[in-house]
């Protein structure tokens, strides 16, 4: 088999670019970047939690059934004083379906979880 010593690089990835992979049967296949993108969007999960009452501890049950990785968490406050303001809290991953977020003061708002 010939050895490739120099492969020119694209300057940009486009939807029509191809990736070589194998399907669930093990057969080799070409996948377009658009197919990969669609798969990620369809298979990815998100959860929106609305904390209606002010609290310094939010418990969120997301039901992602995660065991190998953790969801990313974004918090936006919406408590009358703070409207759509990003916030930081201490995130504790309780189990594969539950997280808790702890704050220094009581807030209400939204938490967005993505995997």
PDB file of N, CA and C in Angstrom:
ATOM      1  N   UNK A   1       0.853  -1.170   0.000  1.00  0.00           N
ATOM      2  CA  UNK A   1       0.000   0.000   0.000  1.00  0.00           C
ATOM      3  C   UNK A   1       0.899   1.234   0.000  1.00  0.00           C
ATOM      4  N   UNK A   2       0.616   2.208  -0.852  1.00  0.00           N
ATOM      5  CA  UNK A   2       1.444   3.409  -0.896  1.00  0.00           C
ATOM      6  C   UNK A   2       1.249   4.247   0.369  1.00  0.00           C
ATOM      7  N   UNK A   3       2.301   4.909   0.725  1.00  0.00           N
ATOM      8  CA  UNK A   3       2.272   5.779   1.903  1.00  0.00           C
ATOM      9  C   UNK A   3       2.039   7.220   1.447  1.00  0.00           C
ATOM     10  N   UNK A   4       1.094   7.891   2.102  1.00  0.00           N
ATOM     11  CA  UNK A   4       0.830   9.293   1.786  1.00  0.00           C
ATOM     12  C   UNK A   4       1.752  10.132   2.662  1.00  0.00           C
ATOM     13  N   UNK A   5       2.598  10.911   2.028  1.00  0.00           N
ATOM     14  CA  UNK A   5       3.550  11.701   2.808  1.00  0.00           C
ATOM     15  C   UNK A   5       3.100  13.138   2.990  1.00  0.00           C
ATOM     16  N   UNK A   6       2.225  13.616   2.124  1.00  0.00           N
ATOM     17  CA  UNK A   6       1.783  15.002   2.232  1.00  0.00           C
ATOM     18  C   UNK A   6       0.326  15.088   1.794  1.00  0.00           C
ATOM     19  N   UNK A   7      -0.527  15.515   2.680  1.00  0.00           N
ATOM     20  CA  UNK A   7      -1.949  15.628   2.385  1.00  0.00           C
ATOM     21  C   UNK A   7      -2.350  17.089   2.554  1.00  0.00           C
ATOM     22  N   UNK A   8      -2.829  17.734   1.488  1.00  0.00           N
ATOM     23  CA  UNK A   8      -3.225  19.134   1.621  1.00  0.00           C
ATOM     24  C   UNK A   8      -4.410  19.271   2.580  1.00  0.00           C
ATOM     25  N   UNK A   9      -4.415  20.356   3.345  1.00  0.00           N
ATOM     26  CA  UNK A   9      -5.477  20.583   4.320  1.00  0.00           C
ATOM     27  C   UNK A   9      -6.475  21.606   3.802  1.00  0.00           C
ATOM     28  N   UNK A  10      -7.760  21.327   4.043  1.00  0.00           N
ATOM     29  CA  UNK A  10      -8.801  22.309   3.754  1.00  0.00           C
ATOM     30  C   UNK A  10      -8.642  23.484   4.701  1.00  0.00           C
ATOM     31  N   UNK A  11      -9.106  24.640   4.277  1.00  0.00           N
ATOM     32  CA  UNK A  11      -9.102  25.807   5.144  1.00  0.00           C
ATOM     33  C   UNK A  11     -10.385  25.894   5.967  1.00  0.00           C
ATOM     34  N   UNK A  12     -11.426  25.150   5.524  1.00  0.00           N
ATOM     35  CA  UNK A  12     -12.705  25.205   6.240  1.00  0.00           C
ATOM     36  C   UNK A  12     -13.418  23.865   6.111  1.00  0.00           C
ATOM     37  N   UNK A  13     -14.188  23.528   7.128  1.00  0.00           N
ATOM     38  CA  UNK A  13     -15.027  22.340   7.086  1.00  0.00           C
ATOM     39  C   UNK A  13     -16.395  22.769   6.580  1.00  0.00           C
ATOM     40  N   UNK A  14     -16.932  22.034   5.591  1.00  0.00           N
ATOM     41  CA  UNK A  14     -18.239  22.360   5.033  1.00  0.00           C
ATOM     42  C   UNK A  14     -19.184  21.169   5.215  1.00  0.00           C
ATOM     43  N   UNK A  15     -20.481  21.414   5.024  1.00  0.00           N
ATOM     44  CA  UNK A  15     -21.489  20.375   5.209  1.00  0.00           C
ATOM     45  C   UNK A  15     -21.278  19.192   4.278  1.00  0.00           C
ATOM     46  N   UNK A  16     -20.680  19.431   3.127  1.00  0.00           N
ATOM     47  CA  UNK A  16     -20.463  18.359   2.157  1.00  0.00           C
ATOM     48  C   UNK A  16     -19.209  17.546   2.391  1.00  0.00           C
ATOM     49  N   UNK A  17     -18.312  17.987   3.270  1.00  0.00           N
ATOM     50  CA  UNK A  17     -17.106  17.220   3.563  1.00  0.00           C
ATOM     51  C   UNK A  17     -17.502  15.851   4.121  1.00  0.00           C
ATOM     52  N   UNK A  18     -16.648  14.853   3.893  1.00  0.00           N
ATOM     53  CA  UNK A  18     -16.960  13.482   4.276  1.00  0.00           C
ATOM     54  C   UNK A  18     -16.035  12.997   5.393  1.00  0.00           C
ATOM     55  N   UNK A  19     -16.585  12.123   6.220  1.00  0.00           N
ATOM     56  CA  UNK A  19     -15.830  11.420   7.251  1.00  0.00           C
ATOM     57  C   UNK A  19     -15.960   9.930   6.973  1.00  0.00           C
ATOM     58  N   UNK A  20     -14.905   9.191   7.222  1.00  0.00           N
ATOM     59  CA  UNK A  20     -14.940   7.747   7.045  1.00  0.00           C
ATOM     60  C   UNK A  20     -15.214   7.119   8.398  1.00  0.00           C
ATOM     61  N   UNK A  21     -16.198   6.234   8.435  1.00  0.00           N
ATOM     62  CA  UNK A  21     -16.547   5.576   9.687  1.00  0.00           C
ATOM     63  C   UNK A  21     -17.177   4.236   9.415  1.00  0.00           C
ATOM     64  N   UNK A  22     -17.682   3.616  10.463  1.00  0.00           N
ATOM     65  CA  UNK A  22     -18.387   2.351  10.279  1.00  0.00           C
ATOM     66  C   UNK A  22     -19.743   2.439  10.961  1.00  0.00           C
ATOM     67  N   UNK A  23     -20.719   1.739  10.379  1.00  0.00           N
ATOM     68  CA  UNK A  23     -22.060   1.753  10.957  1.00  0.00           C
ATOM     69  C   UNK A  23     -22.167   0.640  12.000  1.00  0.00           C
ATOM     70  N   UNK A  24     -23.373   0.456  12.549  1.00  0.00           N
ATOM     71  CA  UNK A  24     -23.539  -0.511  13.643  1.00  0.00           C
ATOM     72  C   UNK A  24     -23.253  -1.948  13.218  1.00  0.00           C
ATOM     73  N   UNK A  25     -23.322  -2.250  11.924  1.00  0.00           N
ATOM     74  CA  UNK A  25     -23.008  -3.606  11.456  1.00  0.00           C
ATOM     75  C   UNK A  25     -21.504  -3.805  11.271  1.00  0.00           C
ATOM     76  N   UNK A  26     -20.744  -2.708  11.347  1.00  0.00           N
ATOM     77  CA  UNK A  26     -19.304  -2.790  11.140  1.00  0.00           C
ATOM     78  C   UNK A  26     -18.877  -2.453   9.727  1.00  0.00           C
ATOM     79  N   UNK A  27     -19.844  -2.207   8.844  1.00  0.00           N
ATOM     80  CA  UNK A  27     -19.530  -1.869   7.458  1.00  0.00           C
ATOM     81  C   UNK A  27     -18.947  -0.457   7.379  1.00  0.00           C
ATOM     82  N   UNK A  28     -17.926  -0.298   6.552  1.00  0.00           N
ATOM     83  CA  UNK A  28     -17.302   1.005   6.358  1.00  0.00           C
ATOM     84  C   UNK A  28     -18.216   1.891   5.530  1.00  0.00           C
ATOM     85  N   UNK A  29     -18.327   3.145   5.933  1.00  0.00           N
ATOM     86  CA  UNK A  29     -19.223   4.091   5.267  1.00  0.00           C
ATOM     87  C   UNK A  29     -18.632   5.481   5.268  1.00  0.00           C
ATOM     88  N   UNK A  30     -19.041   6.281   4.283  1.00  0.00           N
ATOM     89  CA  UNK A  30     -18.734   7.705   4.282  1.00  0.00           C
ATOM     90  C   UNK A  30     -19.924   8.456   4.866  1.00  0.00           C
ATOM     91  N   UNK A  31     -19.649   9.371   5.778  1.00  0.00           N
ATOM     92  CA  UNK A  31     -20.687  10.212   6.376  1.00  0.00           C
ATOM     93  C   UNK A  31     -20.367  11.667   6.057  1.00  0.00           C
ATOM     94  N   UNK A  32     -21.366  12.413   5.602  1.00  0.00           N
ATOM     95  CA  UNK A  32     -21.138  13.841   5.361  1.00  0.00           C
ATOM     96  C   UNK A  32     -21.157  14.576   6.702  1.00  0.00           C
ATOM     97  N   UNK A  33     -20.516  15.717   6.752  1.00  0.00           N
ATOM     98  CA  UNK A  33     -20.525  16.534   7.968  1.00  0.00           C
ATOM     99  C   UNK A  33     -21.955  16.920   8.332  1.00  0.00           C
ATOM    100  N   UNK A  34     -22.811  17.115   7.311  1.00  0.00           N
ATOM    101  CA  UNK A  34     -24.209  17.441   7.573  1.00  0.00           C
ATOM    102  C   UNK A  34     -24.909  16.284   8.282  1.00  0.00           C
ATOM    103  N   UNK A  35     -24.630  15.046   7.865  1.00  0.00           N
ATOM    104  CA  UNK A  35     -25.217  13.888   8.527  1.00  0.00           C
ATOM    105  C   UNK A  35     -24.746  13.793   9.974  1.00  0.00           C
ATOM    106  N   UNK A  36     -23.470  14.030  10.199  1.00  0.00           N
ATOM    107  CA  UNK A  36     -22.931  13.994  11.561  1.00  0.00           C
ATOM    108  C   UNK A  36     -23.563  15.091  12.406  1.00  0.00           C
ATOM    109  N   UNK A  37     -23.671  16.281  11.849  1.00  0.00           N
ATOM    110  CA  UNK A  37     -24.289  17.405  12.561  1.00  0.00           C
ATOM    111  C   UNK A  37     -25.734  17.098  12.931  1.00  0.00           C
ATOM    112  N   UNK A  38     -26.499  16.572  11.984  1.00  0.00           N
ATOM    113  CA  UNK A  38     -27.895  16.222  12.246  1.00  0.00           C
ATOM    114  C   UNK A  38     -28.005  15.174  13.342  1.00  0.00           C
ATOM    115  N   UNK A  39     -27.108  14.196  13.324  1.00  0.00           N
ATOM    116  CA  UNK A  39     -27.117  13.144  14.335  1.00  0.00           C
ATOM    117  C   UNK A  39     -26.860  13.725  15.723  1.00  0.00           C
ATOM    118  N   UNK A  40     -25.879  14.596  15.830  1.00  0.00           N
ATOM    119  CA  UNK A  40     -25.546  15.198  17.126  1.00  0.00           C
ATOM    120  C   UNK A  40     -26.720  16.010  17.665  1.00  0.00           C
ATOM    121  N   UNK A  41     -27.354  16.786  16.806  1.00  0.00           N
ATOM    122  CA  UNK A  41     -28.493  17.595  17.235  1.00  0.00           C
ATOM    123  C   UNK A  41     -29.648  16.707  17.684  1.00  0.00           C
ATOM    124  N   UNK A  42     -29.925  15.648  16.918  1.00  0.00           N
ATOM    125  CA  UNK A  42     -31.040  14.764  17.246  1.00  0.00           C
ATOM    126  C   UNK A  42     -30.766  13.926  18.486  1.00  0.00           C
ATOM    127  N   UNK A  43     -29.521  13.497  18.681  1.00  0.00           N
ATOM    128  CA  UNK A  43     -29.190  12.618  19.798  1.00  0.00           C
ATOM    129  C   UNK A  43     -28.810  13.377  21.064  1.00  0.00           C
ATOM    130  N   UNK A  44     -28.384  14.616  20.916  1.00  0.00           N
ATOM    131  CA  UNK A  44     -28.028  15.413  22.077  1.00  0.00           C
ATOM    132  C   UNK A  44     -29.257  15.706  22.911  1.00  0.00           C
ATOM    133  N   UNK A  45     -29.058  15.981  24.151  1.00  0.00           N
ATOM    134  CA  UNK A  45     -30.181  16.241  25.041  1.00  0.00           C
ATOM    135  C   UNK A  45     -29.970  17.542  25.788  1.00  0.00           C
ATOM    136  N   UNK A  46     -31.086  18.137  26.145  1.00  0.00           N
ATOM    137  CA  UNK A  46     -31.035  19.339  26.971  1.00  0.00           C
ATOM    138  C   UNK A  46     -32.215  19.308  27.938  1.00  0.00           C
ATOM    139  N   UNK A  47     -32.090  20.068  28.988  1.00  0.00           N
ATOM    140  CA  UNK A  47     -33.141  20.162  29.998  1.00  0.00           C
ATOM    141  C   UNK A  47     -33.178  21.598  30.499  1.00  0.00           C
ATOM    142  N   UNK A  48     -34.378  22.153  30.560  1.00  0.00           N
ATOM    143  CA  UNK A  48     -34.561  23.508  31.082  1.00  0.00           C
ATOM    144  C   UNK A  48     -35.295  23.400  32.411  1.00  0.00           C
ATOM    145  N   UNK A  49     -34.670  23.926  33.456  1.00  0.00           N
ATOM    146  CA  UNK A  49     -35.262  23.915  34.793  1.00  0.00           C
ATOM    147  C   UNK A  49     -35.672  25.332  35.159  1.00  0.00           C
ATOM    148  N   UNK A  50     -36.922  25.501  35.579  1.00  0.00           N
ATOM    149  CA  UNK A  50     -37.397  26.810  36.033  1.00  0.00           C
ATOM    150  C   UNK A  50     -37.547  26.751  37.544  1.00  0.00           C
ATOM    151  N   UNK A  51     -36.721  27.531  38.227  1.00  0.00           N
ATOM    152  CA  UNK A  51     -36.803  27.642  39.689  1.00  0.00           C
ATOM    153  C   UNK A  51     -37.747  28.797  39.989  1.00  0.00           C
ATOM    154  N   UNK A  52     -38.999  28.480  40.351  1.00  0.00           N
ATOM    155  CA  UNK A  52     -40.043  29.497  40.539  1.00  0.00           C
ATOM    156  C   UNK A  52     -39.882  30.314  41.812  1.00  0.00           C
ATOM    157  N   UNK A  53     -39.363  29.700  42.850  1.00  0.00           N
ATOM    158  CA  UNK A  53     -39.247  30.388  44.136  1.00  0.00           C
ATOM    159  C   UNK A  53     -37.784  30.652  44.452  1.00  0.00           C
ATOM    160  N   UNK A  54     -37.530  31.757  45.124  1.00  0.00           N
ATOM    161  CA  UNK A  54     -36.158  32.078  45.527  1.00  0.00           C
ATOM    162  C   UNK A  54     -35.630  31.003  46.467  1.00  0.00           C
ATOM    163  N   UNK A  55     -34.437  30.532  46.182  1.00  0.00           N
ATOM    164  CA  UNK A  55     -33.805  29.523  47.022  1.00  0.00           C
ATOM    165  C   UNK A  55     -32.301  29.592  46.811  1.00  0.00           C
ATOM    166  N   UNK A  56     -31.540  29.229  47.845  1.00  0.00           N
ATOM    167  CA  UNK A  56     -30.088  29.168  47.688  1.00  0.00           C
ATOM    168  C   UNK A  56     -29.627  27.758  47.304  1.00  0.00           C
ATOM    169  N   UNK A  57     -30.586  26.833  47.162  1.00  0.00           N
ATOM    170  CA  UNK A  57     -30.288  25.466  46.743  1.00  0.00           C
ATOM    171  C   UNK A  57     -31.356  25.002  45.757  1.00  0.00           C
ATOM    172  N   UNK A  58     -30.924  24.749  44.525  1.00  0.00           N
ATOM    173  CA  UNK A  58     -31.840  24.260  43.492  1.00  0.00           C
ATOM    174  C   UNK A  58     -31.560  22.773  43.262  1.00  0.00           C
ATOM    175  N   UNK A  59     -32.594  21.962  43.327  1.00  0.00           N
ATOM    176  CA  UNK A  59     -32.474  20.538  43.004  1.00  0.00           C
ATOM    177  C   UNK A  59     -33.090  20.319  41.635  1.00  0.00           C
ATOM    178  N   UNK A  60     -32.328  19.712  40.740  1.00  0.00           N
ATOM    179  CA  UNK A  60     -32.769  19.528  39.361  1.00  0.00           C
ATOM    180  C   UNK A  60     -32.694  18.047  39.007  1.00  0.00           C
ATOM    181  N   UNK A  61     -33.841  17.487  38.654  1.00  0.00           N
ATOM    182  CA  UNK A  61     -33.900  16.108  38.173  1.00  0.00           C
ATOM    183  C   UNK A  61     -34.024  16.169  36.652  1.00  0.00           C
ATOM    184  N   UNK A  62     -33.000  15.708  35.946  1.00  0.00           N
ATOM    185  CA  UNK A  62     -32.954  15.840  34.486  1.00  0.00           C
ATOM    186  C   UNK A  62     -33.242  14.534  33.753  1.00  0.00           C
ATOM    187  N   UNK A  63     -33.100  13.397  34.410  1.00  0.00           N
ATOM    188  CA  UNK A  63     -33.365  12.069  33.823  1.00  0.00           C
ATOM    189  C   UNK A  63     -32.546  11.771  32.570  1.00  0.00           C
ATOM    190  N   UNK A  64     -31.285  12.209  32.541  1.00  0.00           N
ATOM    191  CA  UNK A  64     -30.399  11.893  31.418  1.00  0.00           C
ATOM    192  C   UNK A  64     -29.815  10.482  31.527  1.00  0.00           C
ATOM    193  N   UNK A  65     -29.891   9.857  32.705  1.00  0.00           N
ATOM    194  CA  UNK A  65     -29.319   8.520  32.913  1.00  0.00           C
ATOM    195  C   UNK A  65     -27.829   8.493  32.593  1.00  0.00           C
ATOM    196  N   UNK A  66     -27.092   9.477  33.081  1.00  0.00           N
ATOM    197  CA  UNK A  66     -25.674   9.599  32.755  1.00  0.00           C
ATOM    198  C   UNK A  66     -24.817   8.767  33.694  1.00  0.00           C
ATOM    199  N   UNK A  67     -23.817   8.106  33.129  1.00  0.00           N
ATOM    200  CA  UNK A  67     -22.878   7.381  33.966  1.00  0.00           C
ATOM    201  C   UNK A  67     -21.432   7.675  33.589  1.00  0.00           C
ATOM    202  N   UNK A  68     -21.186   8.094  32.353  1.00  0.00           N
ATOM    203  CA  UNK A  68     -19.809   8.296  31.907  1.00  0.00           C
ATOM    204  C   UNK A  68     -19.421   9.759  31.759  1.00  0.00           C
ATOM    205  N   UNK A  69     -20.373  10.673  31.792  1.00  0.00           N
ATOM    206  CA  UNK A  69     -20.061  12.083  31.625  1.00  0.00           C
ATOM    207  C   UNK A  69     -21.114  12.916  32.335  1.00  0.00           C
ATOM    208  N   UNK A  70     -20.853  14.197  32.486  1.00  0.00           N
ATOM    209  CA  UNK A  70     -21.718  15.088  33.244  1.00  0.00           C
ATOM    210  C   UNK A  70     -22.273  16.185  32.342  1.00  0.00           C
ATOM    211  N   UNK A  71     -23.497  16.646  32.614  1.00  0.00           N
ATOM    212  CA  UNK A  71     -24.050  17.726  31.793  1.00  0.00           C
ATOM    213  C   UNK A  71     -23.374  19.059  32.114  1.00  0.00           C
ATOM    214  N   UNK A  72     -23.305  19.940  31.127  1.00  0.00           N
ATOM    215  CA  UNK A  72     -22.851  21.300  31.397  1.00  0.00           C
ATOM    216  C   UNK A  72     -24.064  22.089  31.877  1.00  0.00           C
ATOM    217  N   UNK A  73     -23.819  23.058  32.734  1.00  0.00           N
ATOM    218  CA  UNK A  73     -24.899  23.799  33.384  1.00  0.00           C
ATOM    219  C   UNK A  73     -24.686  25.293  33.174  1.00  0.00           C
ATOM    220  N   UNK A  74     -25.741  25.975  32.735  1.00  0.00           N
ATOM    221  CA  UNK A  74     -25.754  27.430  32.609  1.00  0.00           C
ATOM    222  C   UNK A  74     -26.922  27.946  33.430  1.00  0.00           C
ATOM    223  N   UNK A  75     -26.684  28.997  34.230  1.00  0.00           N
ATOM    224  CA  UNK A  75     -27.733  29.548  35.085  1.00  0.00           C
ATOM    225  C   UNK A  75     -27.993  30.991  34.701  1.00  0.00           C
ATOM    226  N   UNK A  76     -29.271  31.330  34.553  1.00  0.00           N
ATOM    227  CA  UNK A  76     -29.708  32.715  34.341  1.00  0.00           C
ATOM    228  C   UNK A  76     -30.719  33.054  35.423  1.00  0.00           C
ATOM    229  N   UNK A  77     -30.448  34.134  36.149  1.00  0.00           N
ATOM    230  CA  UNK A  77     -31.362  34.571  37.200  1.00  0.00           C
ATOM    231  C   UNK A  77     -32.503  35.365  36.600  1.00  0.00           C
ATOM    232  N   UNK A  78     -33.654  35.242  37.233  1.00  0.00           N
ATOM    233  CA  UNK A  78     -34.838  35.976  36.792  1.00  0.00           C
ATOM    234  C   UNK A  78     -35.741  36.158  38.008  1.00  0.00           C
ATOM    235  N   UNK A  79     -35.282  36.980  38.962  1.00  0.00           N
ATOM    236  CA  UNK A  79     -35.985  37.102  40.236  1.00  0.00           C
ATOM    237  C   UNK A  79     -36.560  38.490  40.506  1.00  0.00           C
ATOM    238  N   UNK A  80     -36.754  39.272  39.467  1.00  0.00           N
ATOM    239  CA  UNK A  80     -37.270  40.627  39.659  1.00  0.00           C
ATOM    240  C   UNK A  80     -36.152  41.646  39.750  1.00  0.00           C
ATOM    241  N   UNK A  81     -35.171  41.400  40.595  1.00  0.00           N
ATOM    242  CA  UNK A  81     -34.003  42.263  40.703  1.00  0.00           C
ATOM    243  C   UNK A  81     -33.034  41.979  39.569  1.00  0.00           C
ATOM    244  N   UNK A  82     -32.828  40.701  39.296  1.00  0.00           N
ATOM    245  CA  UNK A  82     -31.942  40.247  38.229  1.00  0.00           C
ATOM    246  C   UNK A  82     -32.802  39.627  37.141  1.00  0.00           C
ATOM    247  N   UNK A  83     -32.720  40.157  35.932  1.00  0.00           N
ATOM    248  CA  UNK A  83     -33.515  39.625  34.824  1.00  0.00           C
ATOM    249  C   UNK A  83     -32.565  39.151  33.728  1.00  0.00           C
ATOM    250  N   UNK A  84     -32.590  37.841  33.477  1.00  0.00           N
ATOM    251  CA  UNK A  84     -31.740  37.214  32.470  1.00  0.00           C
ATOM    252  C   UNK A  84     -30.253  37.517  32.684  1.00  0.00           C
ATOM    253  N   UNK A  85     -29.828  37.391  33.947  1.00  0.00           N
ATOM    254  CA  UNK A  85     -28.437  37.645  34.328  1.00  0.00           C
ATOM    255  C   UNK A  85     -27.755  36.305  34.565  1.00  0.00           C
ATOM    256  N   UNK A  86     -26.624  36.073  33.903  1.00  0.00           N
ATOM    257  CA  UNK A  86     -25.867  34.853  34.132  1.00  0.00           C
ATOM    258  C   UNK A  86     -25.337  34.830  35.551  1.00  0.00           C
ATOM    259  N   UNK A  87     -25.316  33.644  36.141  1.00  0.00           N
ATOM    260  CA  UNK A  87     -24.879  33.515  37.530  1.00  0.00           C
ATOM    261  C   UNK A  87     -24.005  32.283  37.688  1.00  0.00           C
ATOM    262  N   UNK A  88     -23.241  32.276  38.758  1.00  0.00           N
ATOM    263  CA  UNK A  88     -22.404  31.137  39.103  1.00  0.00           C
ATOM    264  C   UNK A  88     -22.888  30.554  40.415  1.00  0.00           C
ATOM    265  N   UNK A  89     -22.911  29.253  40.463  1.00  0.00           N
ATOM    266  CA  UNK A  89     -23.233  28.543  41.685  1.00  0.00           C
ATOM    267  C   UNK A  89     -22.377  27.302  41.743  1.00  0.00           C
ATOM    268  N   UNK A  90     -22.346  26.689  42.908  1.00  0.00           N
ATOM    269  CA  UNK A  90     -21.608  25.435  43.048  1.00  0.00           C
ATOM    270  C   UNK A  90     -22.515  24.300  42.592  1.00  0.00           C
ATOM    271  N   UNK A  91     -22.076  23.550  41.586  1.00  0.00           N
ATOM    272  CA  UNK A  91     -22.864  22.445  41.045  1.00  0.00           C
ATOM    273  C   UNK A  91     -22.367  21.149  41.667  1.00  0.00           C
ATOM    274  N   UNK A  92     -23.307  20.393  42.227  1.00  0.00           N
ATOM    275  CA  UNK A  92     -22.974  19.082  42.792  1.00  0.00           C
ATOM    276  C   UNK A  92     -23.776  18.037  42.027  1.00  0.00           C
ATOM    277  N   UNK A  93     -23.076  17.069  41.460  1.00  0.00           N
ATOM    278  CA  UNK A  93     -23.706  15.996  40.714  1.00  0.00           C
ATOM    279  C   UNK A  93     -24.070  14.895  41.709  1.00  0.00           C
ATOM    280  N   UNK A  94     -25.368  14.756  41.992  1.00  0.00           N
ATOM    281  CA  UNK A  94     -25.844  13.840  43.031  1.00  0.00           C
ATOM    282  C   UNK A  94     -25.831  12.390  42.537  1.00  0.00           C
ATOM    283  N   UNK A  95     -26.448  12.147  41.396  1.00  0.00           N
ATOM    284  CA  UNK A  95     -26.452  10.825  40.782  1.00  0.00           C
ATOM    285  C   UNK A  95     -26.622  11.003  39.278  1.00  0.00           C
ATOM    286  N   UNK A  96     -26.852   9.912  38.555  1.00  0.00           N
ATOM    287  CA  UNK A  96     -26.903  10.002  37.090  1.00  0.00           C
ATOM    288  C   UNK A  96     -28.121  10.736  36.565  1.00  0.00           C
ATOM    289  N   UNK A  97     -29.042  11.138  37.437  1.00  0.00           N
ATOM    290  CA  UNK A  97     -30.247  11.858  37.017  1.00  0.00           C
ATOM    291  C   UNK A  97     -30.486  13.172  37.749  1.00  0.00           C
ATOM    292  N   UNK A  98     -29.642  13.523  38.707  1.00  0.00           N
ATOM    293  CA  UNK A  98     -29.925  14.661  39.578  1.00  0.00           C
ATOM    294  C   UNK A  98     -28.684  15.507  39.828  1.00  0.00           C
ATOM    295  N   UNK A  99     -28.881  16.831  39.813  1.00  0.00           N
ATOM    296  CA  UNK A  99     -27.837  17.756  40.265  1.00  0.00           C
ATOM    297  C   UNK A  99     -28.445  18.723  41.269  1.00  0.00           C
ATOM    298  N   UNK A 100     -27.573  19.352  42.051  1.00  0.00           N
ATOM    299  CA  UNK A 100     -27.977  20.448  42.927  1.00  0.00           C
ATOM    300  C   UNK A 100     -27.063  21.626  42.634  1.00  0.00           C
ATOM    301  N   UNK A 101     -27.628  22.820  42.677  1.00  0.00           N
ATOM    302  CA  UNK A 101     -26.837  24.037  42.514  1.00  0.00           C
ATOM    303  C   UNK A 101     -26.996  24.850  43.781  1.00  0.00           C
ATOM    304  N   UNK A 102     -25.863  25.267  44.356  1.00  0.00           N
ATOM    305  CA  UNK A 102     -25.859  26.034  45.599  1.00  0.00           C
ATOM    306  C   UNK A 102     -25.396  27.464  45.312  1.00  0.00           C
ATOM    307  N   UNK A 103     -26.102  28.437  45.893  1.00  0.00           N
ATOM    308  CA  UNK A 103     -25.785  29.854  45.743  1.00  0.00           C
ATOM    309  C   UNK A 103     -25.525  30.480  47.114  1.00  0.00           C
ATOM    310  N   UNK A 104     -24.846  31.621  47.114  1.00  0.00           N
ATOM    311  CA  UNK A 104     -24.569  32.347  48.355  1.00  0.00           C
ATOM    312  C   UNK A 104     -25.819  33.056  48.883  1.00  0.00           C
ATOM    313  N   UNK A 105     -26.779  33.333  48.016  1.00  0.00           N
ATOM    314  CA  UNK A 105     -28.028  33.989  48.406  1.00  0.00           C
ATOM    315  C   UNK A 105     -29.180  33.267  47.706  1.00  0.00           C
ATOM    316  N   UNK A 106     -30.395  33.672  48.020  1.00  0.00           N
ATOM    317  CA  UNK A 106     -31.571  33.045  47.408  1.00  0.00           C
ATOM    318  C   UNK A 106     -31.927  33.728  46.095  1.00  0.00           C
ATOM    319  N   UNK A 107     -32.115  32.905  45.054  1.00  0.00           N
ATOM    320  CA  UNK A 107     -32.467  33.401  43.727  1.00  0.00           C
ATOM    321  C   UNK A 107     -33.509  32.483  43.106  1.00  0.00           C
ATOM    322  N   UNK A 108     -34.209  33.003  42.103  1.00  0.00           N
ATOM    323  CA  UNK A 108     -35.025  32.188  41.211  1.00  0.00           C
ATOM    324  C   UNK A 108     -34.526  32.444  39.800  1.00  0.00           C
ATOM    325  N   UNK A 109     -34.923  31.590  38.890  1.00  0.00           N
ATOM    326  CA  UNK A 109     -34.468  31.746  37.507  1.00  0.00           C
ATOM    327  C   UNK A 109     -34.498  30.431  36.763  1.00  0.00           C
ATOM    328  N   UNK A 110     -33.546  30.268  35.851  1.00  0.00           N
ATOM    329  CA  UNK A 110     -33.514  29.114  34.982  1.00  0.00           C
ATOM    330  C   UNK A 110     -32.130  28.470  34.990  1.00  0.00           C
ATOM    331  N   UNK A 111     -32.122  27.147  34.897  1.00  0.00           N
ATOM    332  CA  UNK A 111     -30.869  26.397  34.703  1.00  0.00           C
ATOM    333  C   UNK A 111     -31.045  25.604  33.412  1.00  0.00           C
ATOM    334  N   UNK A 112     -30.033  25.662  32.552  1.00  0.00           N
ATOM    335  CA  UNK A 112     -30.050  24.959  31.277  1.00  0.00           C
ATOM    336  C   UNK A 112     -28.953  23.887  31.310  1.00  0.00           C
ATOM    337  N   UNK A 113     -29.334  22.639  31.139  1.00  0.00           N
ATOM    338  CA  UNK A 113     -28.391  21.527  31.150  1.00  0.00           C
ATOM    339  C   UNK A 113     -28.302  20.960  29.743  1.00  0.00           C
ATOM    340  N   UNK A 114     -27.091  20.682  29.305  1.00  0.00           N
ATOM    341  CA  UNK A 114     -26.882  20.066  27.988  1.00  0.00           C
ATOM    342  C   UNK A 114     -25.856  18.957  28.089  1.00  0.00           C
ATOM    343  N   UNK A 115     -26.045  17.947  27.226  1.00  0.00           N
ATOM    344  CA  UNK A 115     -25.064  16.877  27.139  1.00  0.00           C
ATOM    345  C   UNK A 115     -24.648  16.715  25.693  1.00  0.00           C
TER     346      UNK A 115
END
